[in-house]
Structures are given as C-alpha cells and as structure tokens.
CSV table of C-alpha atoms and ligand atoms in Angstrom, one decimal:
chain,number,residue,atom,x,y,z
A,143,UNK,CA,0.0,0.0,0.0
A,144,UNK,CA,1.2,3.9,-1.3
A,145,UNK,CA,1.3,5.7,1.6
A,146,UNK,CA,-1.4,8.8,2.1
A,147,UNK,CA,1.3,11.0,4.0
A,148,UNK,CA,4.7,9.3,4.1
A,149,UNK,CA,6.2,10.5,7.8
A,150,UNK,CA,8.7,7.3,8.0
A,151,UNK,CA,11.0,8.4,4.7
A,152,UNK,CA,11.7,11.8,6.2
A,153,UNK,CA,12.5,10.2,9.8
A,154,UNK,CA,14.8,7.8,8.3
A,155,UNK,CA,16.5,10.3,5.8
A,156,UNK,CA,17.7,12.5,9.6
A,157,UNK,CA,16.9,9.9,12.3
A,158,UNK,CA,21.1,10.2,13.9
A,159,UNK,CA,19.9,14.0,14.2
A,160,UNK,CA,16.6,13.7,16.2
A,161,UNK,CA,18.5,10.8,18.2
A,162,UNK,CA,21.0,13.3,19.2
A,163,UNK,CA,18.2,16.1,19.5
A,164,UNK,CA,16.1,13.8,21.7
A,165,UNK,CA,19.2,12.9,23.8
A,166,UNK,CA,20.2,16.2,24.5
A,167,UNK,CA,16.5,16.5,26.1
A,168,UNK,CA,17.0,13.4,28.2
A,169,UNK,CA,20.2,14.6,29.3
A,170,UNK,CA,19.4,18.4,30.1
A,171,UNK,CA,15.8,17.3,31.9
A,172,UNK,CA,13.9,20.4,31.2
A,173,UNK,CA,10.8,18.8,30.2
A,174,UNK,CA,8.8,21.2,30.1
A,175,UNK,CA,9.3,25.0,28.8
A,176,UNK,CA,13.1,23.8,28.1
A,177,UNK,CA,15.4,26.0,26.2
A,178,UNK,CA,14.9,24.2,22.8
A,179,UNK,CA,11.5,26.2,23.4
A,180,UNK,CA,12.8,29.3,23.0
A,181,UNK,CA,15.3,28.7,20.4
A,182,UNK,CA,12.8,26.9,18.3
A,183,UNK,CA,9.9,30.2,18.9
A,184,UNK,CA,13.1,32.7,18.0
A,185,UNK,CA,13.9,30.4,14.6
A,186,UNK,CA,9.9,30.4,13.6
A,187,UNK,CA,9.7,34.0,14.3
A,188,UNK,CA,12.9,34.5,11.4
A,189,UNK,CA,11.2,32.5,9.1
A,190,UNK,CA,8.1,33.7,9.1
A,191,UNK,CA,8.7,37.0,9.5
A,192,UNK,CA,7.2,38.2,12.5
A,193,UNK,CA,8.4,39.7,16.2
A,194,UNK,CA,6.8,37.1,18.1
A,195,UNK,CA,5.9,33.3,18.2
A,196,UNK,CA,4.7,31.2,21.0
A,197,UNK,CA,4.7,27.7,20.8
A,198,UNK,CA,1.9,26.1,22.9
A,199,UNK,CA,0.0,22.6,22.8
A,200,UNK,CA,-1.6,22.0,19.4
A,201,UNK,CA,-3.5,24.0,16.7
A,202,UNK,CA,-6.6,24.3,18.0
A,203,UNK,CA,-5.1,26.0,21.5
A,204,UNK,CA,-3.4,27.8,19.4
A,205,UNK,CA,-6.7,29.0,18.0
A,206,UNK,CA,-8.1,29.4,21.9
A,207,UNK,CA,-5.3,30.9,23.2
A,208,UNK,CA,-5.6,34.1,20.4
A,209,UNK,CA,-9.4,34.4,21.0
A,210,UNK,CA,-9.2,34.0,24.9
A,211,UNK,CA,-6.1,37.0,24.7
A,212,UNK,CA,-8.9,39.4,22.5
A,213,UNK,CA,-11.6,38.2,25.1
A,214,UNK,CA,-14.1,37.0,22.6
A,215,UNK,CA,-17.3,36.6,24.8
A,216,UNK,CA,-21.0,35.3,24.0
A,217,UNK,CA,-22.9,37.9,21.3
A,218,UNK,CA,-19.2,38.3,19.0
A,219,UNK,CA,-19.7,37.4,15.4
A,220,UNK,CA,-16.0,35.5,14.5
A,221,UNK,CA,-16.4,35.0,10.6
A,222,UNK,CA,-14.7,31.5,9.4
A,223,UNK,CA,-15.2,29.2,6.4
A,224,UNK,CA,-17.6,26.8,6.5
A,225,UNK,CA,-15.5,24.3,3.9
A,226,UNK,CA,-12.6,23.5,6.7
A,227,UNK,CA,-11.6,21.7,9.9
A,228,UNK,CA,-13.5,22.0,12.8
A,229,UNK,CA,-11.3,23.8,14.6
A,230,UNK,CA,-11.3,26.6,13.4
A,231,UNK,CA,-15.3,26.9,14.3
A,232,UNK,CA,-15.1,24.8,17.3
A,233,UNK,CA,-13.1,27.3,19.1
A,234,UNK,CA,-15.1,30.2,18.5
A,235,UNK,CA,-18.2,27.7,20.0
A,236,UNK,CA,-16.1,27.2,23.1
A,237,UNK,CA,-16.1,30.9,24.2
A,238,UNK,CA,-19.6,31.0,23.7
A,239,UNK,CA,-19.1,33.5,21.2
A,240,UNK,CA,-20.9,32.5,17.4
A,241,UNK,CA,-19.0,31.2,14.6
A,242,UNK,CA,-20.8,32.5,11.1
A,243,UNK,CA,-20.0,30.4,8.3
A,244,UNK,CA,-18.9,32.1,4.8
A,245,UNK,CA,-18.9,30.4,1.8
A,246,UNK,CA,-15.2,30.0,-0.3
A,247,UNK,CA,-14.1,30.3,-3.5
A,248,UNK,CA,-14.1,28.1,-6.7
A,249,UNK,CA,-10.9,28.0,-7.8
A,250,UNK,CA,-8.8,28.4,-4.5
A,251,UNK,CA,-11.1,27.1,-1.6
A,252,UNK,CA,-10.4,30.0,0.4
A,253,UNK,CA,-12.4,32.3,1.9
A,254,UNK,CA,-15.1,34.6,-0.5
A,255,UNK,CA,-14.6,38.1,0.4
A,256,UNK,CA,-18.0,39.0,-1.3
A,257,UNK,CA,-19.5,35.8,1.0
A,258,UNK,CA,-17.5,37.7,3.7
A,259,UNK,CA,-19.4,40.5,3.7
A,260,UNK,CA,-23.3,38.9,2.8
A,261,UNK,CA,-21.9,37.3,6.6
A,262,UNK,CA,-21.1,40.1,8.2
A,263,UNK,CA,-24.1,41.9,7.3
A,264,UNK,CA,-26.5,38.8,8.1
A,265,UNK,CA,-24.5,38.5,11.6
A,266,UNK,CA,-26.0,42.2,12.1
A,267,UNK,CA,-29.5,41.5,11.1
A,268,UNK,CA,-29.2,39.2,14.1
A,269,UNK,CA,-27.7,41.9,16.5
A,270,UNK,CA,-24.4,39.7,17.0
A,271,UNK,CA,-21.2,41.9,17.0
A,272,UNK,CA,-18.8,41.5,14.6
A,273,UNK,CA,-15.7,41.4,16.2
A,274,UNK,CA,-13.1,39.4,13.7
A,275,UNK,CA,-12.6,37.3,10.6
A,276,UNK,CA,-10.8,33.6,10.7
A,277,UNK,CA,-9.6,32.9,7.0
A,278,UNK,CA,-7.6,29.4,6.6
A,279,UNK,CA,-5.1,29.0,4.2
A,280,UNK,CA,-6.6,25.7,3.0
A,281,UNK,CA,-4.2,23.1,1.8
A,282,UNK,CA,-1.7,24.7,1.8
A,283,UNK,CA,-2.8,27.9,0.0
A,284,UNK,CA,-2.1,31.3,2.0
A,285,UNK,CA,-6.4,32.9,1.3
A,286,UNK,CA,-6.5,36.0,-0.3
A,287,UNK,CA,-5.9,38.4,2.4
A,288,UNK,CA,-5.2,41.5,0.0
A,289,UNK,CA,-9.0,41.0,-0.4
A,290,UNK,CA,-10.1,40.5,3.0
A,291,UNK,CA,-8.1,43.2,4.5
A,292,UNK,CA,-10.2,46.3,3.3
A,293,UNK,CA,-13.5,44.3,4.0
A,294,UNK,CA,-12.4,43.8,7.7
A,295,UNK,CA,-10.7,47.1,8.2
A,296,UNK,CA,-13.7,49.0,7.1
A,297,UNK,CA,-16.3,46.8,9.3
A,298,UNK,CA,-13.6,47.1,12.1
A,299,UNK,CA,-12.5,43.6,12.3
A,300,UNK,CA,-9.6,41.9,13.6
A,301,UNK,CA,-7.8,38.8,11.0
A,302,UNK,CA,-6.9,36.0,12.9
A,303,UNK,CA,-5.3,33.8,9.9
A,304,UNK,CA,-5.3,29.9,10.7
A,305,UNK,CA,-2.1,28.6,9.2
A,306,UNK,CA,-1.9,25.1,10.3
A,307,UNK,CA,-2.1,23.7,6.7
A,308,UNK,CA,0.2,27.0,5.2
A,309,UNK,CA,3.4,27.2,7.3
A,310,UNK,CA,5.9,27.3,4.6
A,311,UNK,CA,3.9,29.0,1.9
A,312,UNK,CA,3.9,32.4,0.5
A,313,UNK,CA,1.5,34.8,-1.1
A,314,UNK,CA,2.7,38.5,-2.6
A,315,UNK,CA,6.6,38.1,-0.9
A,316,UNK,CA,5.1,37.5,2.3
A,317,UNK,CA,4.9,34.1,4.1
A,318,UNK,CA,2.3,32.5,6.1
A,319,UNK,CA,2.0,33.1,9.6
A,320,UNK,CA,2.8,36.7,9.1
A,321,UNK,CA,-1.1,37.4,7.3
A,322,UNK,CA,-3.8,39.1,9.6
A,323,UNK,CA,-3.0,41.0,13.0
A,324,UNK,CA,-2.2,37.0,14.5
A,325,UNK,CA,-1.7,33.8,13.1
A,326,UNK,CA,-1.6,30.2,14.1
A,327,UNK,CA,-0.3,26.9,13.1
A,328,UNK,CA,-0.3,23.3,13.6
A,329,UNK,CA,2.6,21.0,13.9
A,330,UNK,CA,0.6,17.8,14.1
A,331,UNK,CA,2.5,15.5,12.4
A,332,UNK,CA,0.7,14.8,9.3
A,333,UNK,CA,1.3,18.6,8.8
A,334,UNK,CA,3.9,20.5,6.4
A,335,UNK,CA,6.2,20.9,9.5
A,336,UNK,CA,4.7,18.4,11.8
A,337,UNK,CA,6.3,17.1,15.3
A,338,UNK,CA,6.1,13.7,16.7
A,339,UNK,CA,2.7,14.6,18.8
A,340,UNK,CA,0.8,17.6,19.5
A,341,UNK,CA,2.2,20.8,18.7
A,342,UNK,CA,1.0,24.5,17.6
A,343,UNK,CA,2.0,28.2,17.5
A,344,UNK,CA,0.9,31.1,17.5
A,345,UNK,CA,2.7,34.4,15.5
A,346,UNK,CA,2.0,38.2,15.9
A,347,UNK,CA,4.0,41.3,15.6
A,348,UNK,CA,1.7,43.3,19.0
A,349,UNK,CA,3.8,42.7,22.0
A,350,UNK,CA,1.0,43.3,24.3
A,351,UNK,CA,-1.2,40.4,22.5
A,352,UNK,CA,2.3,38.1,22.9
A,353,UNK,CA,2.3,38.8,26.5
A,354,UNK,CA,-1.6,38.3,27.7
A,355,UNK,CA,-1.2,34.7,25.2
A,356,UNK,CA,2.2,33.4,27.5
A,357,UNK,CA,0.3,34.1,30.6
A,358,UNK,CA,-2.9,32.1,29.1
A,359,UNK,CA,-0.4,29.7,27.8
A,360,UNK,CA,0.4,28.7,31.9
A,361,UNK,CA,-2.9,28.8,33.7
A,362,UNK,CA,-2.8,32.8,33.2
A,363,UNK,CA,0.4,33.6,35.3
A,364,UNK,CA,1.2,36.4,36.5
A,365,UNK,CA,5.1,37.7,37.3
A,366,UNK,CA,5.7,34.6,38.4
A,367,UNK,CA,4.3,30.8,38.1
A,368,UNK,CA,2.0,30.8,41.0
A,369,UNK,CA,0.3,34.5,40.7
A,370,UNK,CA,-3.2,33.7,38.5
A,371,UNK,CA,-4.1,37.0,36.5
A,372,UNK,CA,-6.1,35.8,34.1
A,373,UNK,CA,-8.3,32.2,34.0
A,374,UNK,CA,-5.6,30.4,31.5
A,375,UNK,CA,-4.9,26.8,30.3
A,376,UNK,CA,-2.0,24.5,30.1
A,377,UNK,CA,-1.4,25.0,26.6
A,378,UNK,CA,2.6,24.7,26.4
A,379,UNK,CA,4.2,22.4,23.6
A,380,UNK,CA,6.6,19.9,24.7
A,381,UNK,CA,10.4,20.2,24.8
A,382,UNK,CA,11.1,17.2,22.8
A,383,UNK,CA,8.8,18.4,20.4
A,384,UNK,CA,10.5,21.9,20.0
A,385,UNK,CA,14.3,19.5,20.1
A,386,UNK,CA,12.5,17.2,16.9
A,387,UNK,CA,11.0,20.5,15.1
A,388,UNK,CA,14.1,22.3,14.9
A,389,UNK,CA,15.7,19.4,12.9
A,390,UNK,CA,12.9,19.6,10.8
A,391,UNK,CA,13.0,22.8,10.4
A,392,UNK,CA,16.4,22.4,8.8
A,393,UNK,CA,15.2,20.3,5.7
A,394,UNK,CA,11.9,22.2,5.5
A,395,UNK,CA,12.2,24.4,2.7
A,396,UNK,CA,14.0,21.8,0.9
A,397,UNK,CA,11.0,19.9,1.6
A,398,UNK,CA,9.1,22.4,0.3
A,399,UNK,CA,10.8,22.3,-3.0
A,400,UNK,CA,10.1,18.3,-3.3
A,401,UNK,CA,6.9,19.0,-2.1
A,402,UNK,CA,6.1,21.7,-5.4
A,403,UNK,CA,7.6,19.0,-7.6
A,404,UNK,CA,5.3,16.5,-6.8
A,405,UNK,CA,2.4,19.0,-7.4
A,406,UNK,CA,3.6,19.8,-11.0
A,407,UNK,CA,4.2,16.1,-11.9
A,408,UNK,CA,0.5,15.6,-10.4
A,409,UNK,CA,-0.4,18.7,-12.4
A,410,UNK,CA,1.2,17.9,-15.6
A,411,UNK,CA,-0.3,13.9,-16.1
A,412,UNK,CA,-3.9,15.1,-14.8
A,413,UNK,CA,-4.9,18.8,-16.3
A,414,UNK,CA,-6.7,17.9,-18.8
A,415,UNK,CA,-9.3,14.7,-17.3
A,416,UNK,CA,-9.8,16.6,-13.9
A,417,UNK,CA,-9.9,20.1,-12.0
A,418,UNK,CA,-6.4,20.3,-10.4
A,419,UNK,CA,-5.1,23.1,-8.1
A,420,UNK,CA,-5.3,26.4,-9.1
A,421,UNK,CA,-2.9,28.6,-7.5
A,422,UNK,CA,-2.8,32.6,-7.8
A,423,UNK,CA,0.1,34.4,-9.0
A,424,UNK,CA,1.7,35.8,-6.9
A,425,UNK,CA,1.5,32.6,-4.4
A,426,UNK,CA,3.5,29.5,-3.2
A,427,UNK,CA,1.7,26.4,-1.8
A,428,UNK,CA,2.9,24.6,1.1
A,429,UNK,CA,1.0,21.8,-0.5
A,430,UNK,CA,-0.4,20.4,2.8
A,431,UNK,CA,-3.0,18.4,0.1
A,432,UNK,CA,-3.0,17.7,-3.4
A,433,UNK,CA,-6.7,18.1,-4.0
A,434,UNK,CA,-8.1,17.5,-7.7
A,435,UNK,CA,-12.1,18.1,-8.1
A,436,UNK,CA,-14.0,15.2,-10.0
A,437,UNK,CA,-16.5,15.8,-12.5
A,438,UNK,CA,-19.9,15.4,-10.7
A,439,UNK,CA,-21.4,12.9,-12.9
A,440,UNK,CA,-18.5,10.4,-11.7
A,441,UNK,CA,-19.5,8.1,-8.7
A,442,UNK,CA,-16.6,9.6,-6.4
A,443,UNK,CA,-16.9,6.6,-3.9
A,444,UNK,CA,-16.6,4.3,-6.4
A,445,UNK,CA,-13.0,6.0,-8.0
A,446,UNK,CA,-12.1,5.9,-4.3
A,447,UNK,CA,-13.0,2.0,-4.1
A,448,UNK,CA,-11.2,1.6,-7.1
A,449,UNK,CA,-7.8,3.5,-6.3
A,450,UNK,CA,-8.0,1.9,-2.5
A,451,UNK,CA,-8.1,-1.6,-4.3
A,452,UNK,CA,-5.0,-0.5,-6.2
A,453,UNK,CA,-3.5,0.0,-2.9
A,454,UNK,CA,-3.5,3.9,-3.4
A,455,UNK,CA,-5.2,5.8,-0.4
A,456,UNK,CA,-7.4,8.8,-1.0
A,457,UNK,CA,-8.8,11.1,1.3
A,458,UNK,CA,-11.7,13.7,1.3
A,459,UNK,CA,-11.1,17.2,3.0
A,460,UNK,CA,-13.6,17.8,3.6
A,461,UNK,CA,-17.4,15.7,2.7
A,462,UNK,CA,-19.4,18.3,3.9
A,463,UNK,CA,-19.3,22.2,5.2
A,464,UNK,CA,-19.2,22.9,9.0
A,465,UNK,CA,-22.5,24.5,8.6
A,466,UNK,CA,-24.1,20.6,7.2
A,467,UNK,CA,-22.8,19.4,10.7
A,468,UNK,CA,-24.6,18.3,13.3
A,469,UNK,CA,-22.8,20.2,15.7
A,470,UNK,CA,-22.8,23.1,13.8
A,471,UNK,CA,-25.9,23.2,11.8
A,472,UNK,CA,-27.6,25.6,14.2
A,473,UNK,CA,-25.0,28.8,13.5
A,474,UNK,CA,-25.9,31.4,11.0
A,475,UNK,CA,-24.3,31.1,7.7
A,476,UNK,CA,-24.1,33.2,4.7
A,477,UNK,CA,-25.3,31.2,0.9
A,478,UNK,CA,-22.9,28.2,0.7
A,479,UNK,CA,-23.3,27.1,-2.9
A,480,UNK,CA,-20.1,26.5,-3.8
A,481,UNK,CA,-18.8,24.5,-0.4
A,482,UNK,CA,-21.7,22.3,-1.3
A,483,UNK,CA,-20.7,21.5,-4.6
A,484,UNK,CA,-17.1,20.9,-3.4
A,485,UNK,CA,-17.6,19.0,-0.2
A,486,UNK,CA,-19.3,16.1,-3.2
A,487,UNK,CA,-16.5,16.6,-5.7
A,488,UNK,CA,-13.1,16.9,-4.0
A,489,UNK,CA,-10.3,14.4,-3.6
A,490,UNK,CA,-7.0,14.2,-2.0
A,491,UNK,CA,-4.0,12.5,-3.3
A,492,UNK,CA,-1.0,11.3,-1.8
A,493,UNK,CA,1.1,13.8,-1.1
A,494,UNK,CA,4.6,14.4,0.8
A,495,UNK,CA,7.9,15.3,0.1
A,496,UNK,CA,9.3,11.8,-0.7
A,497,UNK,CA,7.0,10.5,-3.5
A,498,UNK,CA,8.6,9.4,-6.2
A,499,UNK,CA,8.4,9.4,-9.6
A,500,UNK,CA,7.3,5.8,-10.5
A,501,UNK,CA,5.0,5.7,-7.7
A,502,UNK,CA,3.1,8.6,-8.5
A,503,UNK,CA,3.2,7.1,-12.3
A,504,UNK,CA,1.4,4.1,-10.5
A,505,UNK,CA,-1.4,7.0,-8.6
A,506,UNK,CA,-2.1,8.7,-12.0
A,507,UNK,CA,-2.4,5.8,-13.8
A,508,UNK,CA,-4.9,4.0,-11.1
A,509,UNK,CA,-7.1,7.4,-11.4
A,510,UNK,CA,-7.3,7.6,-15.1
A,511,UNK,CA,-7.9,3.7,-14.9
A,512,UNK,CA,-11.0,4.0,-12.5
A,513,UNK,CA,-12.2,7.2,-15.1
A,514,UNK,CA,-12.1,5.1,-18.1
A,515,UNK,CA,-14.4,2.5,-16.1
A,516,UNK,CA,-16.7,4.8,-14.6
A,517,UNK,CA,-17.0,6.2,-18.2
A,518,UNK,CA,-17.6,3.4,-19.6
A,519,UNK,CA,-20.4,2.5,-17.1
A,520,UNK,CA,-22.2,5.8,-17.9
A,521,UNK,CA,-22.0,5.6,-21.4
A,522,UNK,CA,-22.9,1.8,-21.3
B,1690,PLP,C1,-5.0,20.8,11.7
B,1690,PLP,C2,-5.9,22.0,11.8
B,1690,PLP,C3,-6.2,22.7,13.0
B,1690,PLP,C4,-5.9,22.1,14.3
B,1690,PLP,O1,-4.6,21.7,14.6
B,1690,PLP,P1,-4.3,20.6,15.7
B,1690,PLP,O2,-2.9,20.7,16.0
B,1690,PLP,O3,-4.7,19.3,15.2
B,1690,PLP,O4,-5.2,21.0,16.9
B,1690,PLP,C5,-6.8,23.9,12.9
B,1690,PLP,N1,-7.2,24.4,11.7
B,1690,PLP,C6,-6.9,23.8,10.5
B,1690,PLP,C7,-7.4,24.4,9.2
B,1690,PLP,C8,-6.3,22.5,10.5
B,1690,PLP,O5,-6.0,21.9,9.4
C-alpha cells in the first residue's frame, strides 16, 4: 500500500539528528518550557517574519489561546469558512461566542470576500457583534488576504489567519504566519512541518497580544508561576517536540521544493481529465494536500474503491461544510453554494515530500484507470 502521508522516509532520511536532538533533552531534563522552546519560537519567528511566536500545545489552542487574549465573549460574530476543519469553528463555539460560516471560492477554496461581507451583514441583522474574521489558508494555499483586509478594516474587524495547513507557503513576498494581525499553526504531524505529537504556534507582531497569550499559555500567570491573572490553560508544547522540530526545520524548505515537484508532476499527467489546483500568482503552496475536483457525474466513492483496491489511499477534506454538521448546523451562515458542490466533488492525493516518480506514475495511472471505467459505465 502507497502511503497517504509518508512520515517514515523523512525520519529515516535525519533519524542520527533527532537521536542526538532527543538525547540532548533526556540529558538536560527540562521537560517542560526547556530551552529548545525558545530557540525553536526565536527560529519560527525569522522564518516567518514576524516579532513574536509562542509555541503552545496543538493548533486548536493555538486558535483558543488568540481568542481568549482578544476576550471573545457570547454575542461576537468570528467569521470562518464553512468548507474546513473543525477547529477553526469549534473554538469560536467554546467561548460561547458564534461562529458564522462564509462560503469559499471556486478556484482556490479559500475564503469569498464577497460571501464575507453577505456574513457580516447577516451577523447584524441578528444583533451579533462582529468582532473578527478567521480565513484558513486551506491546503496549503495562503487565502487571499489582500482581499479580505479592506473588508475587515472597514467593518472594524480583527484577521486572525489559521495557518496550520500553510506554514511554509507564500502569497505577494510574504509568508504565512505573518497574514492578519495573528496567526496560528499546527505542527501535528501529518502537517507541512509536523512534530512527533501535538504541537502549535501562534505568530504576531503586537507585543502586548504576545504577553496576555504566554500568561494564558500557563494557567494565566502572572510575574511569576503561582500568581493567576487571568483564568488560562496548560497550553505549552513539549520540549522534545520543539528538540524534533528544529531538525525539521532544517530540511523544510527543501522539503518544500520536493513538495512543489510533486504538485507539477501531479499537475502535468492530470490537467486535462480533472480540476487540479489552481494557484494565484503571486502565491506559493505549502502543499499540505494535493486536492483535484471530479467531474460530478462520476461516482466519487466508487473512484475511491477503485484506487483503494490498487493500494492507493485517498482522502476527502472535507465531505461536507461545517454549517451541514450536526454540531454546527444551528449557527448562521451566509449562501454556501459552492462548499456544497465541493464537499461532493473533492479528492486528495497522496502527497509528501518523498514521493517518487514511479509511484506517483502508478497514482495517475490508477485514477485515469478508475475514469475510463466509470466512463464506460455511464456511457454503457
Ligand atoms: C489541523 C488543523 C487545525 C488544528 O490543529 P491541531 O494541531 O490538530 O489541533 C486547525 N485548523 C486547521 C485548518 C487545521 O487543518
């Protein structure tokens, strides 16, 4: 079997490094908030271009953390797609605060900024106050924040961009985590830059923002460990973790680079019998998934059954909007035509750095191979 997301080529290919990284942990014994912490949040800071990152426990605190820091309360509007994980809406749920789903675009998947704004102005007809927008750079794609900026700066909105699929990627010379007045990411493993557990960060250039989210980050501390100014969480990332991300870190653009070939090749052999990637000028994917669309008159389950009988996995990100959940369901959304048609048409390849060549033949040949059948069911 091809493997969805290949995490054992890249741990063999530097596995004497993490040994020694790991070691160095066991041998120092600062488990917790060690000093690989703050080497690792100084070296994410340089790359993505911003004065501050925290590290903390996962993606979705990372998420919390930002919206406990700008006290979002019951009665806020927070503005987030309705076509991604549910994280982003679940944490906006969990401050009792309600998520309004906007629809994405076409060609991109990320956020509409002409949905954007049919939310915003439905959010008011309900006497909710807008208070800020949530765009995710979905797989891997930094959104279109040169759109969304005016739209929120003129309703008064802060951007909170959730980067857990886009760390690495770039859009108009500026790279992702550094979008919107904070930013997030996840290092769960099956991510671009993904740890060996549960791991997140969050990035802003406001120093008074980076201060209130490292007391929330330890039960809301205050000068020192056992002074509580603020009702917090235990949201800190692991020193191991931080010791195995910073040797990722060290192959990670060149991962990147693999990571863009493998796109093209995918792009190159299927262009023409399905709807592959579209990325904007201007913009570098992380390429967190290779996600093709399927015409809709194909039985998408069946190409599935066909590839996972092949031995090629597939995966579908995501089979239906946040606002067709259950848990969801009940929160206001703006028109959501075009998640709907893509939650029934999407598909995710294999992807990761280490693909090669011939197996990736194999992939695109297995696809094409369960079109010509399906085809040839329809037409006989
Ligand atoms: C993975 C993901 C998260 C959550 O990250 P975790 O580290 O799994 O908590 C949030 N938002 C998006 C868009 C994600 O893909």
């Amino acid at each position: 079997m091809i493997s969805f997301i290949d995490l054992q080529a890249q741990q063999q290919r530097i596995r004497p490094q993490l040994d020694a990284a790991i070691s160095r942990v066991l041998d120092h014994g600062q488990y917790i908030m060690g000093p690989e912490i703050f080497e690792l949040e100084q070296k994410l800071s340089q790359y993505a271009g911003v004065k501050h990152t925290i590290s903390c426990s996962n993606g979705t605190d990372a998420l919390a953390l930002v919206l406990m820091a700008l006290g979002v309360k019951e009665k806020d509007a927070i503005f987030v797609p309705s076509f991604t994980f549910a994280a982003t809406a679940e944490v906006v749920a969990w401050l009792g605060a309600t998520p309004v789903f906007v629809d994405v675009l076409p060609d991109t998947y990320n956020m509409d900024p002409e949905s954007l704004q049919e939310a915003i102005d439905l959010a008011k007809s309900l006497n909710l106050h807008p208070k800020g927008v949530i765009p995710v750079d979905l797989f891997g794609q930094v959104a279109d924040y040169l759109k969304i900026e005016p739209i929120a700066q003129k309703e008064g909105l802060w951007i909170l961009s959730d980067a857990a699929q886009s760390f690495g990627a770039t859009y108009a010379g500026k790279k992702a985590g550094s979008w919107g007045h904070m930013a997030t990411t996840s290092f769960f493993p099956a991510k671009p830059l993904g740890c060996y557990g549960e791991g997140g960060a969050i990035f802003t250039n406001d120093t008074a923002l980076m201060e209130a989210i490292c007391s929330l980050r330890i039960h809301g501390q205050g000068v020192h460990k056992y002074d509580n100014v603020r009702v917090g969480m235990n949201g800190r990332l692991e020193t191991i973790q931080a010791a195995i991300l910073l040797e990722k870190l060290k192959i990670f653009d060149e991962e990147l680079t693999l990571r863009q070939k493998v796109a093209d090749y995918y792009t190159h052999a299927l262009k023409d019998t399905v709807v592959t990637p579209h990325v904007l000028e201007n913009s570098r994917s992380s390429w967190a998934q290779y996600t093709i669309q399927l015409p809709s008159t194909l039985d998408r389950e069946k190409v599935a059954e066909h590839l996972r009988d092949s031995g090629i996995p597939t995966a579908i990100y995501y089979h239906k909007g946040l606002h067709q959940q259950p848990a969801y369901a009940h929160y206001p959304s703006a028109s959501m035509s075009t998640t709907e048609v893509l939650s029934n048409t999407v598909l995710s390849l294999p992807m990761h750095p280490y693909l090669t060549d011939a197996v990736q033949d194999n992939i695109i040949r297995g696809l094409l191979h369960a079109f010509e059948i399906q085809t040839f069911r329809l037409v006989g």
